[in-house]
Short mmCIF file of C-alpha atoms in Angstrom, two decimals:
data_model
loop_
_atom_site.label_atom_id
_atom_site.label_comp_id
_atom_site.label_asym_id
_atom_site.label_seq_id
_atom_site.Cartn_x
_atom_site.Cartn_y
_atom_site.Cartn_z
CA UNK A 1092 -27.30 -16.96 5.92
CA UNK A 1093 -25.14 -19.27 8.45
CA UNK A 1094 -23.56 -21.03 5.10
CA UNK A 1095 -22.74 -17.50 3.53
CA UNK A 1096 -21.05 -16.38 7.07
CA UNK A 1097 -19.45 -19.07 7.01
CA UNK A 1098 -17.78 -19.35 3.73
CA UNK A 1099 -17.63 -15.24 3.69
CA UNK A 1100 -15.29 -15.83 6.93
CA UNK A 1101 -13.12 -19.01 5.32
CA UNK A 1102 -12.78 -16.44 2.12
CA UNK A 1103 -11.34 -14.03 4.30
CA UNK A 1104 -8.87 -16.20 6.66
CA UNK A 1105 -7.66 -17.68 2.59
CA UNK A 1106 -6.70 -14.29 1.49
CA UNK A 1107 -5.11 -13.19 5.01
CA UNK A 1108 -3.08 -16.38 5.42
CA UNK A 1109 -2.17 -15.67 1.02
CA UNK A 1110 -1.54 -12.41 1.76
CA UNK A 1111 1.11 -13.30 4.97
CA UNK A 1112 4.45 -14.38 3.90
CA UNK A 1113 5.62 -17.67 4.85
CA UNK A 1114 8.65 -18.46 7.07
CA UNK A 1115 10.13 -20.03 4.32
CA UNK A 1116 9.56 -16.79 2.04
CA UNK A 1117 11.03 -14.92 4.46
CA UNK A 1118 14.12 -16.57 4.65
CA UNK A 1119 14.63 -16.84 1.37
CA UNK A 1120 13.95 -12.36 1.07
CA UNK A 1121 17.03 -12.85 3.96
CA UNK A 1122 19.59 -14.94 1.94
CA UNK A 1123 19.22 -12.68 -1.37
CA UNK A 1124 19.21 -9.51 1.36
CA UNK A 1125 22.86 -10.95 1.79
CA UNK A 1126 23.80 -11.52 -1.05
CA UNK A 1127 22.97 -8.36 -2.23
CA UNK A 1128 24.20 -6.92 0.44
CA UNK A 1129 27.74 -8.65 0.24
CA UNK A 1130 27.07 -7.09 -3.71
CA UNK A 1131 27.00 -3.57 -2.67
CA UNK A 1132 29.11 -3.50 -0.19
CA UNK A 1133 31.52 -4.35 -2.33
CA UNK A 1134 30.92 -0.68 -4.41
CA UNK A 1135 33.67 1.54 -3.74
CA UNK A 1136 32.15 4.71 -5.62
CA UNK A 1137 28.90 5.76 -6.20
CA UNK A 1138 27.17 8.31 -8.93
CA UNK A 1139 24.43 9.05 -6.40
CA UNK A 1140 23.02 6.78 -3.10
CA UNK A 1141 20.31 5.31 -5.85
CA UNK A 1142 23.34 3.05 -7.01
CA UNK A 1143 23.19 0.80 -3.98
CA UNK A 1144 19.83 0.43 -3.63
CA UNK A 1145 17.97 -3.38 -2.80
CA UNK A 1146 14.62 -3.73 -1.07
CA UNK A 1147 14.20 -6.59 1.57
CA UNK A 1148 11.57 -5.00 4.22
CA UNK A 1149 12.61 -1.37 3.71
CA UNK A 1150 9.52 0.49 2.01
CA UNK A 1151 11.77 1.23 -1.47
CA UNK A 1152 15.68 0.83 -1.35
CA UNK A 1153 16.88 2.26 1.65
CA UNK A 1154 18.15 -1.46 2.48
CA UNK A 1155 21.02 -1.57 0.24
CA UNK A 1156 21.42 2.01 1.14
CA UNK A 1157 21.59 2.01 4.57
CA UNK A 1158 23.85 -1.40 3.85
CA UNK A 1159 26.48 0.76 1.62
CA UNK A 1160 26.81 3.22 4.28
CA UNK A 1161 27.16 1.06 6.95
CA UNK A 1162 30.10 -1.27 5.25
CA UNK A 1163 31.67 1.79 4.78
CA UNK A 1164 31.34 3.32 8.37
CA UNK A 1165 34.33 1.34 10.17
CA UNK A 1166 33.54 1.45 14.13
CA UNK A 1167 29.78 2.55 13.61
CA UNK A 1168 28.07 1.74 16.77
CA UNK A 1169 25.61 -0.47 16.08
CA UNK A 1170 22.82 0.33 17.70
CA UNK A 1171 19.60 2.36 16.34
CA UNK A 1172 16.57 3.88 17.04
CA UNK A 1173 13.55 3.92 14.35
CA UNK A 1174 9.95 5.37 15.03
CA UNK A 1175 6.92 5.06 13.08
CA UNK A 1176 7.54 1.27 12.61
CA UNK A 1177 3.84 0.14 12.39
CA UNK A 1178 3.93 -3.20 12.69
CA UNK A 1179 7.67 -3.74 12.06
CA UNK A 1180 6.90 -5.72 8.60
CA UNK A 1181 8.40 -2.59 6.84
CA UNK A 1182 11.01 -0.56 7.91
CA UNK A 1183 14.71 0.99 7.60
CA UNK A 1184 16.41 -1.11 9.64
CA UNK A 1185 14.38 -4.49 9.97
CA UNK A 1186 16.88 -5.81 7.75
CA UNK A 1187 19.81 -4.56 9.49
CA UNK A 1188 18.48 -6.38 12.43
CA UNK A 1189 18.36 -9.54 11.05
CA UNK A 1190 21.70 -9.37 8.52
CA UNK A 1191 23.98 -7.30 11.12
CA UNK A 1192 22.22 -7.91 14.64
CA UNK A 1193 22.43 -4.56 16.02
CA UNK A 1194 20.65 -3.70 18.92
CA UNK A 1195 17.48 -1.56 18.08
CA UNK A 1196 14.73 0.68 19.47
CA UNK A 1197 11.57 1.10 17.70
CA UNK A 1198 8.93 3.37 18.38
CA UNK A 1199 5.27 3.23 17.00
CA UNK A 1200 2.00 5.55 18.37
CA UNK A 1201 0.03 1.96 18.48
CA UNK A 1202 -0.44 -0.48 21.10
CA UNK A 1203 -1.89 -2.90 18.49
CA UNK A 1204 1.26 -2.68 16.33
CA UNK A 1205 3.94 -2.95 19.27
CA UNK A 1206 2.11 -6.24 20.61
CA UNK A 1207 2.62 -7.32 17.14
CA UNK A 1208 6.48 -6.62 17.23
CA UNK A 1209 6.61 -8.18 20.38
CA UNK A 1210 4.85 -11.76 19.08
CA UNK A 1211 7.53 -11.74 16.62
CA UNK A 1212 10.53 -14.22 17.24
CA UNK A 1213 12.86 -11.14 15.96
CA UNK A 1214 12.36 -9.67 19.64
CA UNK A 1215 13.77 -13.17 21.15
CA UNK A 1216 16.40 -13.56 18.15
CA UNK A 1217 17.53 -10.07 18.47
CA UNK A 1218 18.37 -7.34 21.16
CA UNK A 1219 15.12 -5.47 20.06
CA UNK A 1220 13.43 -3.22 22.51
CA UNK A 1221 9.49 -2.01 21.22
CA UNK A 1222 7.57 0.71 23.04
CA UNK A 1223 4.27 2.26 21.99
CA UNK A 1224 4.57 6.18 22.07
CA UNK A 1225 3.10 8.62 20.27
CA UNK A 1226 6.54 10.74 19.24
CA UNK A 1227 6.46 14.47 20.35
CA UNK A 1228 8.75 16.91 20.77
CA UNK A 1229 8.72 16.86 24.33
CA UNK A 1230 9.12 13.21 25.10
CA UNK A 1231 11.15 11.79 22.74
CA UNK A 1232 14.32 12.70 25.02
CA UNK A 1233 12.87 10.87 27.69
CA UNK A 1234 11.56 7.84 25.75
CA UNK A 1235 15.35 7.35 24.63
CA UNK A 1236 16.78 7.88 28.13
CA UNK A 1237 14.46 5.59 29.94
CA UNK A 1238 15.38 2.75 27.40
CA UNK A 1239 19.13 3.52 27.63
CA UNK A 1240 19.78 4.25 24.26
CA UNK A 1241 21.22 8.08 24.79
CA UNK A 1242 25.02 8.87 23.74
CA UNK A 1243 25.94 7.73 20.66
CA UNK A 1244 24.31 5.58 18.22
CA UNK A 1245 24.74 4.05 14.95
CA UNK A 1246 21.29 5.07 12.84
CA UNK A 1247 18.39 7.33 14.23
CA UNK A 1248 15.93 6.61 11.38
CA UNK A 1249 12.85 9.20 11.39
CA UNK A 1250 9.18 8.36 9.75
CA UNK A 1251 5.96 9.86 11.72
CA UNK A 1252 4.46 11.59 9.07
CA UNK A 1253 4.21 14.93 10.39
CA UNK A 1254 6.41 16.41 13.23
CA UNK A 1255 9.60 14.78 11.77
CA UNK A 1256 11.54 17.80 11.76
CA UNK A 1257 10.39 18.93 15.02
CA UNK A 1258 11.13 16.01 16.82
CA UNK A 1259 14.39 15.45 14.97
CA UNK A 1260 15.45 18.80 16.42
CA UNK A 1261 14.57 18.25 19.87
CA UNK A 1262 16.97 14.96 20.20
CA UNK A 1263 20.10 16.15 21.81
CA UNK A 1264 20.63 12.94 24.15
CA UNK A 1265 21.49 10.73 21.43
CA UNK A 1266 24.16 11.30 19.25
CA UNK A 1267 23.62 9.21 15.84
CA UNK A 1268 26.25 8.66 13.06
CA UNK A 1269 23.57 8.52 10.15
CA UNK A 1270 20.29 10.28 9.92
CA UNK A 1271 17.65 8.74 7.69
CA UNK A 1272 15.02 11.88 8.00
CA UNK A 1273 11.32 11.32 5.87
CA UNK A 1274 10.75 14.42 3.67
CA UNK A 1275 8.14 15.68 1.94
CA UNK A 1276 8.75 16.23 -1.76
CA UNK A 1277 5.48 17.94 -2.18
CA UNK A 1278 6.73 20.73 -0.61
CA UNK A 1279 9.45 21.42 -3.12
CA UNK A 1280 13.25 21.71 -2.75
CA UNK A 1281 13.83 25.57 -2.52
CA UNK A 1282 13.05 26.61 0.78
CA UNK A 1283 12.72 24.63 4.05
CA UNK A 1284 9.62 24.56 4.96
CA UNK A 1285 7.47 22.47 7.14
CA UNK A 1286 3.93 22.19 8.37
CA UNK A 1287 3.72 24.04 11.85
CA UNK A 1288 4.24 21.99 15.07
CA UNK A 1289 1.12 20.64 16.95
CA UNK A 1290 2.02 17.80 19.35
CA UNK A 1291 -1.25 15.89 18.67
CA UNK A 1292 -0.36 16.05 14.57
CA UNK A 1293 -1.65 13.15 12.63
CA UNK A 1294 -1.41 12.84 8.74
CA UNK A 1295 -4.98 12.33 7.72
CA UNK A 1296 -6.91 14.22 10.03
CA UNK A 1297 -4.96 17.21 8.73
CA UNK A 1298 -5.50 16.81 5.68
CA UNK A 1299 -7.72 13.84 3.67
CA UNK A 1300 -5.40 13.92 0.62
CA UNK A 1301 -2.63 12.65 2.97
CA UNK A 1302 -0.24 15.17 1.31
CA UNK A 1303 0.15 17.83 4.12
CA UNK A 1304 2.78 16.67 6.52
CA UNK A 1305 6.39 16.86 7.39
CA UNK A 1306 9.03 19.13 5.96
CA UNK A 1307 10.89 19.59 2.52
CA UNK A 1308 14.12 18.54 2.10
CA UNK A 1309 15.68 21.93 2.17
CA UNK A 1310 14.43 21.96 6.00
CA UNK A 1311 16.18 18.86 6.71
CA UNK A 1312 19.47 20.25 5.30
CA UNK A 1313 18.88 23.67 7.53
CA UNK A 1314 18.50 21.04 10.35
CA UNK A 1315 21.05 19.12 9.48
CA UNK A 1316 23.63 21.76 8.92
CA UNK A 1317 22.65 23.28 12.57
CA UNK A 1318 23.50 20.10 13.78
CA UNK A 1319 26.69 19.13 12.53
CA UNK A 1320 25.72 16.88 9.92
CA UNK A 1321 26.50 16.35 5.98
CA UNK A 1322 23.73 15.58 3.27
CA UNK A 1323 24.40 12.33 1.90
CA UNK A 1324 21.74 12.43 -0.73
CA UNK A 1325 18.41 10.54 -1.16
CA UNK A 1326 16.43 7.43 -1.84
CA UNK A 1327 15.34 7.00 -5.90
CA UNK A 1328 11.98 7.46 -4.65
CA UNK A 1329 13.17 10.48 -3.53
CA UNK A 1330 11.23 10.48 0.21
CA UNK A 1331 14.14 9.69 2.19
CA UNK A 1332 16.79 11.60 3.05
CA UNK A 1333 20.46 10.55 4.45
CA UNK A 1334 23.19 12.43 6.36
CA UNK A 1335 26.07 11.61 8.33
CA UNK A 1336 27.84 13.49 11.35
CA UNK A 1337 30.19 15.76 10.03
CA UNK A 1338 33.23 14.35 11.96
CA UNK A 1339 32.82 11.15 10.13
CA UNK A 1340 30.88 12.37 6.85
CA UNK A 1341 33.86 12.63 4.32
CA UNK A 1342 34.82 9.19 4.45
CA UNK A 1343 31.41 8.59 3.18
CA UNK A 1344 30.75 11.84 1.26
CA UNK A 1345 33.68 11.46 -1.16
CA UNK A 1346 32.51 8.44 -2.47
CA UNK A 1347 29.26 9.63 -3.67
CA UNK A 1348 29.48 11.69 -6.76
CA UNK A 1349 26.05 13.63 -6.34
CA UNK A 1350 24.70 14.72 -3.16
CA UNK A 1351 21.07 16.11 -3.88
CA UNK A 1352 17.83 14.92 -2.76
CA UNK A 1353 15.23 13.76 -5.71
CA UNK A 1354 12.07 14.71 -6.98
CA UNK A 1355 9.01 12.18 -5.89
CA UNK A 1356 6.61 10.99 -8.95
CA UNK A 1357 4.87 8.19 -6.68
CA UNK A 1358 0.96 9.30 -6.26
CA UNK A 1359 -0.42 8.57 -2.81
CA UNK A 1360 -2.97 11.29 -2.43
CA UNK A 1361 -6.48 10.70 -1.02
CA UNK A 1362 -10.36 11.69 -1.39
CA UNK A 1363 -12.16 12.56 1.58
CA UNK A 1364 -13.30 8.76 1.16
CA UNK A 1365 -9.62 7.50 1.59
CA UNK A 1366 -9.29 6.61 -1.85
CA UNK A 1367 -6.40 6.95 -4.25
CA UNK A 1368 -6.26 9.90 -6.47
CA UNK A 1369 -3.58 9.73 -8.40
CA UNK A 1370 -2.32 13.44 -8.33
CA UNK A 1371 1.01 13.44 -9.56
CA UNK A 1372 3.43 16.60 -10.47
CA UNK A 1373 2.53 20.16 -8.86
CA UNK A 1374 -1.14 19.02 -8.70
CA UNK A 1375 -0.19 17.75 -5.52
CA UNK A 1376 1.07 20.68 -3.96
CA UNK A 1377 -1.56 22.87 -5.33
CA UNK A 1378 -3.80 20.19 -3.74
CA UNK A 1379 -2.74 21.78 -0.58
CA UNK A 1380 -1.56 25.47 -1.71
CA UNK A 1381 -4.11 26.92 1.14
CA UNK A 1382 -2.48 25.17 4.46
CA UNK A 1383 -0.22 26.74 6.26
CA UNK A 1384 3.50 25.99 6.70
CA UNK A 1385 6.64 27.76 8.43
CA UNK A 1386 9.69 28.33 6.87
CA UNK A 1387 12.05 27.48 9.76
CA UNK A 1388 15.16 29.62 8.51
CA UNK A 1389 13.13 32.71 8.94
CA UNK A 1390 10.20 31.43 11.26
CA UNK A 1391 7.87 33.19 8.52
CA UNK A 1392 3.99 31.13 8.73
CA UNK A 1393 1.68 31.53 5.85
CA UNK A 1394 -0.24 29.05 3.50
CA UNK A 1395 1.79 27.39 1.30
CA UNK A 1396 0.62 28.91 -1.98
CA UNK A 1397 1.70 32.05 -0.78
CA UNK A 1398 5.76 31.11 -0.50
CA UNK A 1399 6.16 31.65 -4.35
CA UNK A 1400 8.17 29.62 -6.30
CA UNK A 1401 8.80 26.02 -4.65
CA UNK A 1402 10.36 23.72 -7.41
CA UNK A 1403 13.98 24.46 -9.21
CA UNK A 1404 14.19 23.61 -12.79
CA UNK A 1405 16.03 20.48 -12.08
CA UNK A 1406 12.57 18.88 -9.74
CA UNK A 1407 10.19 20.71 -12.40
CA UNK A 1408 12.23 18.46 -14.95
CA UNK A 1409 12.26 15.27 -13.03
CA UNK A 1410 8.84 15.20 -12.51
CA UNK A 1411 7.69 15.79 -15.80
CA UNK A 1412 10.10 12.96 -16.70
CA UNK A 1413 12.57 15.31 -19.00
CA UNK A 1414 15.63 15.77 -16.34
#
């Protein structure tokens, strides 16, 4: 039984150490980063943000994205704030760390995943400050002031996976150029709605499908309108949404052709066992047609089901793969 340990254990340490990129990986992600980056950079025009997208350690192509917008942001201050990092390994602005060095704050509900960030030689290579929080509505102004990173900002990049909107509304100490704001695509792109705020949300306890959470991306552009900034457009994958302050928006705005958020097709939702289900299309939201969401234009609460019609033709299309 000692012998099966044993080798179970070695098995185990194999696939972890597999599984771990090397330095030498890593470095190698960073020099095509650049490259790429120097690539896109270069784009004077785009059809839609899609165009400039490259993946280094952002979750899909916000990278090359968030790289585009940057290049063409003369005097951004470069300086962010990120939360919901996990352990750092994948994230908006990981590579703009390492290709631009800004200075960064990020922000993650888990002591286990900050003392990770804080192992890694980026917080000794880099002005990086890591604090474990747990993001609410009512402490995020604090967090940022005790850290000094109020005023104004280059990227405030925001990923809980719940009280996004919420939290993005009650930041009035920091002043970002960009917005990168989560959204949920489930929820349609007609009316802005998101799930009610609760201070103690979290994802899969309200939901085991993993689906119910955030706010469409009609709420982030009710948001983002009430506070003075300009819709961008979104990530391919279409979970990400960008906007820039207004007072510096049409420098960037009149270079993209097409400013609307996407559809999402990916298929993340869960059993009650954690498992992937692969609900794709308007099975997801009917997956969670009986929970209860607010539309905050009106401040109207009822289940979701009960909003009528969530999905324009151009979404219906996309996700049926026709548009």
């Amino acid at each position: 039984m000692g012998i099966v340990r044993s080798l179970r254990d070695r098995l185990a340490r194999l696939l972890a150490a597999a599984a771990t990129p090397s330095p030498a990986s890593e470095r190698l992600a960073l020099l095509q980063g650049q490259i790429a980056a120097r690539q896109v950079a270069g784009l004077a025009q785009l059809g839609t943000l899609a165009d400039a997208e490259f993946r280094v350690s952002s979750q899909w192509g916000e990278d090359g994205i968030i790289e585009w917008l940057v290049a063409h942001s003369p005097g951004i201050p470069e300086s962010f704030i990120e939360f919901g990092v996990e352990d750092y390994s994948e994230s908006n602005t990981r590579f703009l760390l390492q290709h631009r060095n800004w200075r960064g704050l990020v922000l993650d509900g888990s002591e286990a995943n900050i003392a990770a960030i804080r192992k890694n030689e980026l917080c000794w290579r880099h002005d990086l400050t890591a604090l474990a929080s747990f993001v609410t509505a009512e402490n995020i102004e604090q967090t940022i002031a005790d850290v000094n990173f109020t005023g104004e900002i280059g990227i405030l990049s925001v990923d809980i996976d719940g009280n996004d909107y919420w939290v993005w509304e009650a930041i009035r100490n920091a002043s970002p150029w960009l917005v990168i704001a989560e959204y949920n695509a489930v929820l349609g792109d007609l009316l802005p709605l998101s799930v009610p705020y609760r201070a103690d949300f979290a994802r899969t306890s309200a939901h085991p499908s993993n689906l119910y959470f955030g706010a469409s991306s009609k709420a982030f552009e009710h948001l983002a309108a009430a506070k003075g900034y300009v819709v961008l457009g979104s990530n391919r994958a279409g979970n990400n949404l960008f906007m820039a302050r207004a007072d510096i928006a049409s420098a960037l705005a009149d270079r993209i052709a097409d400013h609307r958020p996407r559809a999402s097709r990916f298929r993340e939702a869960r059993d009650a066992e954690g498992r992937l289900t692969y609900l794709g299309g308007l099975a997801r939201t009917e997956r969670i047609a009986t929970l209860p969401v607010v539309d905050v234009a009106s401040g109207n609460q009822a289940p979701l089901g009960q909003f009528g019609a969530l999905f324009g033709a151009d979404w219906l299309a996309a996700m049926a793969g026709t548009g």
